[in-house]
mmCIF file of C-alpha atoms and ligand atoms in Angstrom:
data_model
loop_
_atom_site.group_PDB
_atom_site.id
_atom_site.type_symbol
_atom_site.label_atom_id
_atom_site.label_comp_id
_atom_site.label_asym_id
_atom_site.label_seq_id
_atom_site.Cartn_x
_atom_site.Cartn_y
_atom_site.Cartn_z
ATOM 1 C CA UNK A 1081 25.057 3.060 3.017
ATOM 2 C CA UNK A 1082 26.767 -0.338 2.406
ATOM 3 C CA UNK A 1083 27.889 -2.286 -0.594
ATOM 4 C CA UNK A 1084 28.041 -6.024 -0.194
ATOM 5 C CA UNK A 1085 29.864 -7.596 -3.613
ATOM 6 C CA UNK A 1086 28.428 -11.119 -3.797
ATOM 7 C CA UNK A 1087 31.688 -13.550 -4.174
ATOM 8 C CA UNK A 1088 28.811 -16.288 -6.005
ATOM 9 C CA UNK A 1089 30.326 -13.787 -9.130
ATOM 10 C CA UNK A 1090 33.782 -14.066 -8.251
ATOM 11 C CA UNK A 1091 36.318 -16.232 -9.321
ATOM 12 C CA UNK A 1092 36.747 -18.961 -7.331
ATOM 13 C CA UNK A 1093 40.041 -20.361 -8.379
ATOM 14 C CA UNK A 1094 41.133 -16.996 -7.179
ATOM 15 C CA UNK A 1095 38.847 -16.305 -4.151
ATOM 16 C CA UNK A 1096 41.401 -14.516 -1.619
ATOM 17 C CA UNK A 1097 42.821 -12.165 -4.313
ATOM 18 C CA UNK A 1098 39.283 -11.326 -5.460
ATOM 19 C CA UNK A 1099 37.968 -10.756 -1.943
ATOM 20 C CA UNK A 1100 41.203 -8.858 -1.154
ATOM 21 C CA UNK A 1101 40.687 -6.444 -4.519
ATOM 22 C CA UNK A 1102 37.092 -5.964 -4.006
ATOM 23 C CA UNK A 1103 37.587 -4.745 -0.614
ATOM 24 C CA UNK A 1104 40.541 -2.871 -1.629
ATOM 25 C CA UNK A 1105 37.867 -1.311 -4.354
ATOM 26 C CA UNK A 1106 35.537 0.525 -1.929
ATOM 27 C CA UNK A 1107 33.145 -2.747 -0.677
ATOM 28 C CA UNK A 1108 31.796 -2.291 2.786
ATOM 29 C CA UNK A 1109 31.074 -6.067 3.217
ATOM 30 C CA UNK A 1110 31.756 -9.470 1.582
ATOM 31 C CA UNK A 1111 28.211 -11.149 1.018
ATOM 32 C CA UNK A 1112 28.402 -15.045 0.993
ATOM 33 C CA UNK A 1113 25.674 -16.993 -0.617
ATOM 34 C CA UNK A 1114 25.257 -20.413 1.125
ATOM 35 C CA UNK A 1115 23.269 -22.518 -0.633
ATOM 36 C CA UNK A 1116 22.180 -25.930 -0.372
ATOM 37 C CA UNK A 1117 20.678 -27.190 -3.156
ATOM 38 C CA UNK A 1118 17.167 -27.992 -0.971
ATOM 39 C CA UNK A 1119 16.221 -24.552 -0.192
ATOM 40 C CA UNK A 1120 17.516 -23.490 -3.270
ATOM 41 C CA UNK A 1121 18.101 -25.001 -6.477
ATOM 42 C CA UNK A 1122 22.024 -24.807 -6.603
ATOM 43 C CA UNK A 1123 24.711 -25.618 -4.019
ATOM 44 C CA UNK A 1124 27.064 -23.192 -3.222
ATOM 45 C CA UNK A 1125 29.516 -22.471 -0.175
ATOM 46 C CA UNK A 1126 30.083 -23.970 3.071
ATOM 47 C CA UNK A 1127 31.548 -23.080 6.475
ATOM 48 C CA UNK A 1128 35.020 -24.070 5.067
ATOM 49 C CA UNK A 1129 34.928 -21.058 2.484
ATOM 50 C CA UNK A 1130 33.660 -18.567 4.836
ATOM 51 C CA UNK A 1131 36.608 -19.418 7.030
ATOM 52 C CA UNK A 1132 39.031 -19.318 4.472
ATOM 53 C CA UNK A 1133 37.390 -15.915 3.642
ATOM 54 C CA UNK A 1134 37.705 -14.490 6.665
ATOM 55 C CA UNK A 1135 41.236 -15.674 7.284
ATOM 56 C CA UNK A 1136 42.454 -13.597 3.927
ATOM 57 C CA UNK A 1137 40.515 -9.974 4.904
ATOM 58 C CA UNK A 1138 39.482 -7.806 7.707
ATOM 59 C CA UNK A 1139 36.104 -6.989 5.378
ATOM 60 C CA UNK A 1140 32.408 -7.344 7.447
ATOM 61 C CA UNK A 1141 31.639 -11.156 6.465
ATOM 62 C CA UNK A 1142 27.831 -11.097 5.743
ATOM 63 C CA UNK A 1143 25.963 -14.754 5.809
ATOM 64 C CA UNK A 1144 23.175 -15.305 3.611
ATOM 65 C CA UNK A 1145 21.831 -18.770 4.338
ATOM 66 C CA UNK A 1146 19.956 -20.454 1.693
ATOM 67 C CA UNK A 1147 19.404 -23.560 3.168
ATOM 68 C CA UNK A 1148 16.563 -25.602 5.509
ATOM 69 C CA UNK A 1149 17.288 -26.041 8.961
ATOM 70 C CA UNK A 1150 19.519 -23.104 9.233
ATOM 71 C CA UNK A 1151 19.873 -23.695 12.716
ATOM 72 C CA UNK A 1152 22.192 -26.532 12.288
ATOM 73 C CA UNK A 1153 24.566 -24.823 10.940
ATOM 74 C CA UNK A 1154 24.674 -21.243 13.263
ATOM 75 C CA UNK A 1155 27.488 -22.560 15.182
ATOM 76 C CA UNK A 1156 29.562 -23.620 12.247
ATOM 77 C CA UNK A 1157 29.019 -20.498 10.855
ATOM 78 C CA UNK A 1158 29.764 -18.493 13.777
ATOM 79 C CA UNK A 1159 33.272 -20.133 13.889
ATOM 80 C CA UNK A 1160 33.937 -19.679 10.390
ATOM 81 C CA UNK A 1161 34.076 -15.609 10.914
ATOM 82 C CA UNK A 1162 30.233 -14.607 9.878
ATOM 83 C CA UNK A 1163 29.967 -11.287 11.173
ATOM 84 C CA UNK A 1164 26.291 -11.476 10.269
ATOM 85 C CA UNK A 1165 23.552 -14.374 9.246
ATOM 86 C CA UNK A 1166 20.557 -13.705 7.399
ATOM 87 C CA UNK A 1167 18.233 -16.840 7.721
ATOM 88 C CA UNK A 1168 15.023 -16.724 5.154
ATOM 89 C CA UNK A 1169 11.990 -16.916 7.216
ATOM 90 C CA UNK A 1170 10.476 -19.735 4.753
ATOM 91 C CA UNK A 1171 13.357 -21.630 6.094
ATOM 92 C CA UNK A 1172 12.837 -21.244 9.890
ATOM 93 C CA UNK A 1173 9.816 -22.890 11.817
ATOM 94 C CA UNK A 1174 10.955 -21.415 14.649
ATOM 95 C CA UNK A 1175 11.690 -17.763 13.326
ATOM 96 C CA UNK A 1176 11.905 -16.177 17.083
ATOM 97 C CA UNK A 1177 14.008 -18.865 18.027
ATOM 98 C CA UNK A 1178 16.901 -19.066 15.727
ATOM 99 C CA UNK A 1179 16.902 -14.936 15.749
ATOM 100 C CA UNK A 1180 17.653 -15.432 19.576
ATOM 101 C CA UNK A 1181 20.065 -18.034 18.592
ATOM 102 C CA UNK A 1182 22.317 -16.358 15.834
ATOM 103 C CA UNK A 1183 22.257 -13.469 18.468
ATOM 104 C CA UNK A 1184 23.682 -15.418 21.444
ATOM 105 C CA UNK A 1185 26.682 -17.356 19.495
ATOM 106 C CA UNK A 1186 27.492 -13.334 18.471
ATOM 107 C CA UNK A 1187 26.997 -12.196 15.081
ATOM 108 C CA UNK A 1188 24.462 -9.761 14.165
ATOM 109 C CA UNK A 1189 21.631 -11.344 12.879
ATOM 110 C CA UNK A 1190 19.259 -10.937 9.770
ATOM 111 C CA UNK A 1191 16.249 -12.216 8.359
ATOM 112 C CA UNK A 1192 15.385 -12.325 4.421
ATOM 113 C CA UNK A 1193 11.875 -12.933 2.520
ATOM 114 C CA UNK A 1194 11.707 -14.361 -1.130
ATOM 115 C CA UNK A 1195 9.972 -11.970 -3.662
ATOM 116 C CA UNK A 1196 6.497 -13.553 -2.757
ATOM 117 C CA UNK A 1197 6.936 -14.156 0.858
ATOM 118 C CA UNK A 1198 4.849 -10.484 2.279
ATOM 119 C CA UNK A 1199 6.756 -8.255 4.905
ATOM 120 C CA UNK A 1200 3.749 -9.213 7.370
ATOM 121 C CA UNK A 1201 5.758 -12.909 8.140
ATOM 122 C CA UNK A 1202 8.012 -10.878 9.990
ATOM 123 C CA UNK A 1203 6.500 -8.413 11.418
ATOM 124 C CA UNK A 1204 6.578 -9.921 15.519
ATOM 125 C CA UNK A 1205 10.269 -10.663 14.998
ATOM 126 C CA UNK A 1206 11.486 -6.701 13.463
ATOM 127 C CA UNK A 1207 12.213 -5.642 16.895
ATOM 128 C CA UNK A 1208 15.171 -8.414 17.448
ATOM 129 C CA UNK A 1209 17.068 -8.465 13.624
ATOM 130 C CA UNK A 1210 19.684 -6.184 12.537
ATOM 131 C CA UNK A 1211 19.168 -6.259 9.083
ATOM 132 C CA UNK A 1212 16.124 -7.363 6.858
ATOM 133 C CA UNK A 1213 16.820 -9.302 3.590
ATOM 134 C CA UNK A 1214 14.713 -8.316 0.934
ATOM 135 C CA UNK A 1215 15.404 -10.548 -2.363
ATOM 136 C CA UNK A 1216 14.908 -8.804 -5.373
ATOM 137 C CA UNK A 1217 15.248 -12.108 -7.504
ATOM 138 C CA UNK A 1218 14.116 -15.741 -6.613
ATOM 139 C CA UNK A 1219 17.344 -17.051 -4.693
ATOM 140 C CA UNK A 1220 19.703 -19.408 -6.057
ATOM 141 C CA UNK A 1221 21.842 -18.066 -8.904
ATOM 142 C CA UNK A 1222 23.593 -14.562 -9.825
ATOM 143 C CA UNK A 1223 22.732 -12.859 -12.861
ATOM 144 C CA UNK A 1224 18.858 -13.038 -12.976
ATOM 145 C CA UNK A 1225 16.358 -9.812 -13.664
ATOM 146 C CA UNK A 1226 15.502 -7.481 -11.089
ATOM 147 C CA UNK A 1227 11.729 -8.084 -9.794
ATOM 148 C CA UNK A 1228 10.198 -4.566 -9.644
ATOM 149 C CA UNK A 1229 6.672 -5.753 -7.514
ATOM 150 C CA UNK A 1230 9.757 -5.935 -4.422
ATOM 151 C CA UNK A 1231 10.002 -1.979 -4.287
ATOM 152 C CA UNK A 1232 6.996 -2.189 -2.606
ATOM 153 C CA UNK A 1233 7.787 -4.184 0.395
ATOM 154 C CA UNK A 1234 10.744 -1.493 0.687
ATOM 155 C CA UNK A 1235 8.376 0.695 1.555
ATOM 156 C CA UNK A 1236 6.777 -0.750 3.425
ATOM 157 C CA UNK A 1237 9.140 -2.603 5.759
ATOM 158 C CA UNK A 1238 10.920 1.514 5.687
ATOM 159 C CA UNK A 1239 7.565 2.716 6.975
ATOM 160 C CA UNK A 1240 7.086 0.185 9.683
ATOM 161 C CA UNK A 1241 10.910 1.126 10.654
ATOM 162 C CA UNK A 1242 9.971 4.585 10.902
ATOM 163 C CA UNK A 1243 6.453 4.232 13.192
ATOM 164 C CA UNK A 1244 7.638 1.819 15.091
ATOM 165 C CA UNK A 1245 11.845 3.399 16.228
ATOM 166 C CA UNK A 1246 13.374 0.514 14.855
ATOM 167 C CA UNK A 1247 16.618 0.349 13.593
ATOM 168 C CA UNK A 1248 17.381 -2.324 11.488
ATOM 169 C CA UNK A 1249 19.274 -1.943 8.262
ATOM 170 C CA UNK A 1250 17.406 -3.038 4.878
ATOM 171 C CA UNK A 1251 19.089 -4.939 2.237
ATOM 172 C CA UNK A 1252 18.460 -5.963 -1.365
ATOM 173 C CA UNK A 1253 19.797 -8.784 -2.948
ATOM 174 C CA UNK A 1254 19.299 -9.867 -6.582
ATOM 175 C CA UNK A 1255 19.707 -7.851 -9.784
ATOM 176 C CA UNK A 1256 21.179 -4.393 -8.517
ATOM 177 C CA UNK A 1257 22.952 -2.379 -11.055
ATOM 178 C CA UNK A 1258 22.833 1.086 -10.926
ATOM 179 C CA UNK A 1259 19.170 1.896 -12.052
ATOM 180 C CA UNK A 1260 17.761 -0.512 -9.825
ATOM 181 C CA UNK A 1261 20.300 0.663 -6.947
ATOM 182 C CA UNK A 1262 18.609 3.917 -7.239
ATOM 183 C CA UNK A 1263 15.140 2.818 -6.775
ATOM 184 C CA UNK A 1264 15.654 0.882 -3.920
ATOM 185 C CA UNK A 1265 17.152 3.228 -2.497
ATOM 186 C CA UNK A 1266 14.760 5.740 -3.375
ATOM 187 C CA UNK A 1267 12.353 3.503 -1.201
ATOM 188 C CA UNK A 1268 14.270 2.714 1.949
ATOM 189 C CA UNK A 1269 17.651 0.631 1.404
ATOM 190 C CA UNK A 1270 20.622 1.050 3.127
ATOM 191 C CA UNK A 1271 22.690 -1.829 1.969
ATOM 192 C CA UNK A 1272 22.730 -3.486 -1.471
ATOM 193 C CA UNK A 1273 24.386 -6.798 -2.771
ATOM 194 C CA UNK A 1274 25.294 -7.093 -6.152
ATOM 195 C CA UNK A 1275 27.220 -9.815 -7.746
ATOM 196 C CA UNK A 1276 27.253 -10.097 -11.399
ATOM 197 C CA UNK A 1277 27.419 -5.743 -11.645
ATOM 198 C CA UNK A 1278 30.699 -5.331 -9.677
ATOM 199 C CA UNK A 1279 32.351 -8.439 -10.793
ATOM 200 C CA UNK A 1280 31.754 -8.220 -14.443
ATOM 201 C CA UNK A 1281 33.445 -4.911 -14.522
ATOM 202 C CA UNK A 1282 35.946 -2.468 -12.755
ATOM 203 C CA UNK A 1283 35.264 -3.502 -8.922
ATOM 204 C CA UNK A 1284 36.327 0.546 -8.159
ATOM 205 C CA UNK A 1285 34.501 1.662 -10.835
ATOM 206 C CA UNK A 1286 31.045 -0.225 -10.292
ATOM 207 C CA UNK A 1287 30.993 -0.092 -6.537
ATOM 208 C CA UNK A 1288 31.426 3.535 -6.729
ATOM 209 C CA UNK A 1289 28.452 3.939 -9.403
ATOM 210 C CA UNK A 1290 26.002 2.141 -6.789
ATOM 211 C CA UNK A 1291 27.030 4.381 -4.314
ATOM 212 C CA UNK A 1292 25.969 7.162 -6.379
ATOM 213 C CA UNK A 1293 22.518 5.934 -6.250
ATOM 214 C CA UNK A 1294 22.813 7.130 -2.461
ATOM 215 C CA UNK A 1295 22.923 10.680 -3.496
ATOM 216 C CA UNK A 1296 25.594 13.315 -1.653
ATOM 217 C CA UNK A 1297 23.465 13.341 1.713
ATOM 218 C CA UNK A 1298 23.468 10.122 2.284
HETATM 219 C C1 LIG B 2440 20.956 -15.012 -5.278
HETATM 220 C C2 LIG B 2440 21.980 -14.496 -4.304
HETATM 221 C C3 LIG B 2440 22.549 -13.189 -4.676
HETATM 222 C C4 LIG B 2440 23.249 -13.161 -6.000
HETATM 223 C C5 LIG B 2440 23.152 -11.783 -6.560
HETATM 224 O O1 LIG B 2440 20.382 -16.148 -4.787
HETATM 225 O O2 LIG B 2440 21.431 -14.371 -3.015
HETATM 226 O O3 LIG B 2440 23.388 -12.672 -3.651
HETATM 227 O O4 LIG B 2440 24.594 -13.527 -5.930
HETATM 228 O O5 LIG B 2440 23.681 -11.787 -7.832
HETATM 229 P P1 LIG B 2440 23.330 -10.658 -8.904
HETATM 230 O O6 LIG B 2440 23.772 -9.364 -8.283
HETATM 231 O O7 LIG B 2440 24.136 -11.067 -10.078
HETATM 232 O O8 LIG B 2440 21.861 -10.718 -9.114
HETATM 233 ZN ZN1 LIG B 2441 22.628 -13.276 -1.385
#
């Protein structure tokens, strides 16, 4: 079970002390949006911030790239500290290939699907990722509604985990709070971002309620 605050809610003209208090507060990972205003309709963080990130805690950097051409940037990314990248398979002609490459310059690696892109475009590829990214919201700002239809493709992706003696972790990005924490959990998450929940309250506090949604056993 892993909670990944998204710093896209955090205070920028205070980044290190936020990162530093939400990791202090329980948070398993630091989730960094990267957005490029192509991919995405807003522009976000770059290699520089993820550096400066990882140079102020010891806290699992995870990667989510919201950009085209992610493989330009792998490298820079790398450097910067990512401990993990999650590319968006929309974004990646070459899925198989930039897996392979985010995998040989080190960090774990992790593909995502937007709430109408079906688990099926990734289906050759589930064997290679650590982690699959399922957005619960269409990418590019914190703050927006939960998309229920997505609780689905939990399943789903949970069930072909199970047949097929895979491993990967699932993730959920976009809307958690502690309701829909639970039912994504319910279907198969292990690892849920949340951005505008933890940083609009007690970090402690909230992180600890989403954790609850894992139940005693897990
Ligand atoms: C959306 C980002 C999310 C976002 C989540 O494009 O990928 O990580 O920050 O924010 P909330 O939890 O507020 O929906
Ligand atoms: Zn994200």
């Amino acid at each position: 079970m892993i909670i990944a605050p998204s710093i896209l809610s955090a205070d920028f003209g205070h980044l290190a002390q936020e990162v530093n208090a939400v990791c202090e507060a329980g948070a398993d990972w630091i989730h960094v949006d990267v957005m490029d205003g192509r991919f995405v309709p807003n522009i976000t963080i770059g290699p520089l911030v993820v550096e400066a990130v990882s140079r102020t805690t010891d806290c699992f950097i995870d990667t989510h790239l919201m950009i085209v051409e992610p493989e330009k940037f792998v490298d820079a990314f790398t450097d910067a500290g990512s401990d993990l990248i999650t590319v968006h398979a929309e974004a990646c002609v070459h899925l198989h290939r930039n897996i392979g490459q985010i995998k040989d310059a080190g960090p774990k690696a992790g593909v995502s699907l937007n709430p109408a892109t079906p688990v099926a475009s990734i289906v050759e590829v589930l064997d290679m990722v650590d982690l699959v990214l399922i957005m619960s919201v269409n990418p590019g700002f914190g703050g927006q509604a939960f998309i229920p239809s997505v609780v689905g493709k939990i399943r789903e992706l949970d069930r072909l985990r199970e047949e097929n003696g895979l491993d990967f972790d699932i993730q959920v990005d976009g809307g958690i709070n502690a309701d829909t924490a639970k039912m994504v959990v319910d279907a198969g998450a292990d690892a849920l971002v949340a951005g505008s929940y933890v940083f609009r309250g007690n970090y402690a506090e909230q992180i600890a309620k989403l954790k609850e949604a894992f139940g005693p056993s897990r």
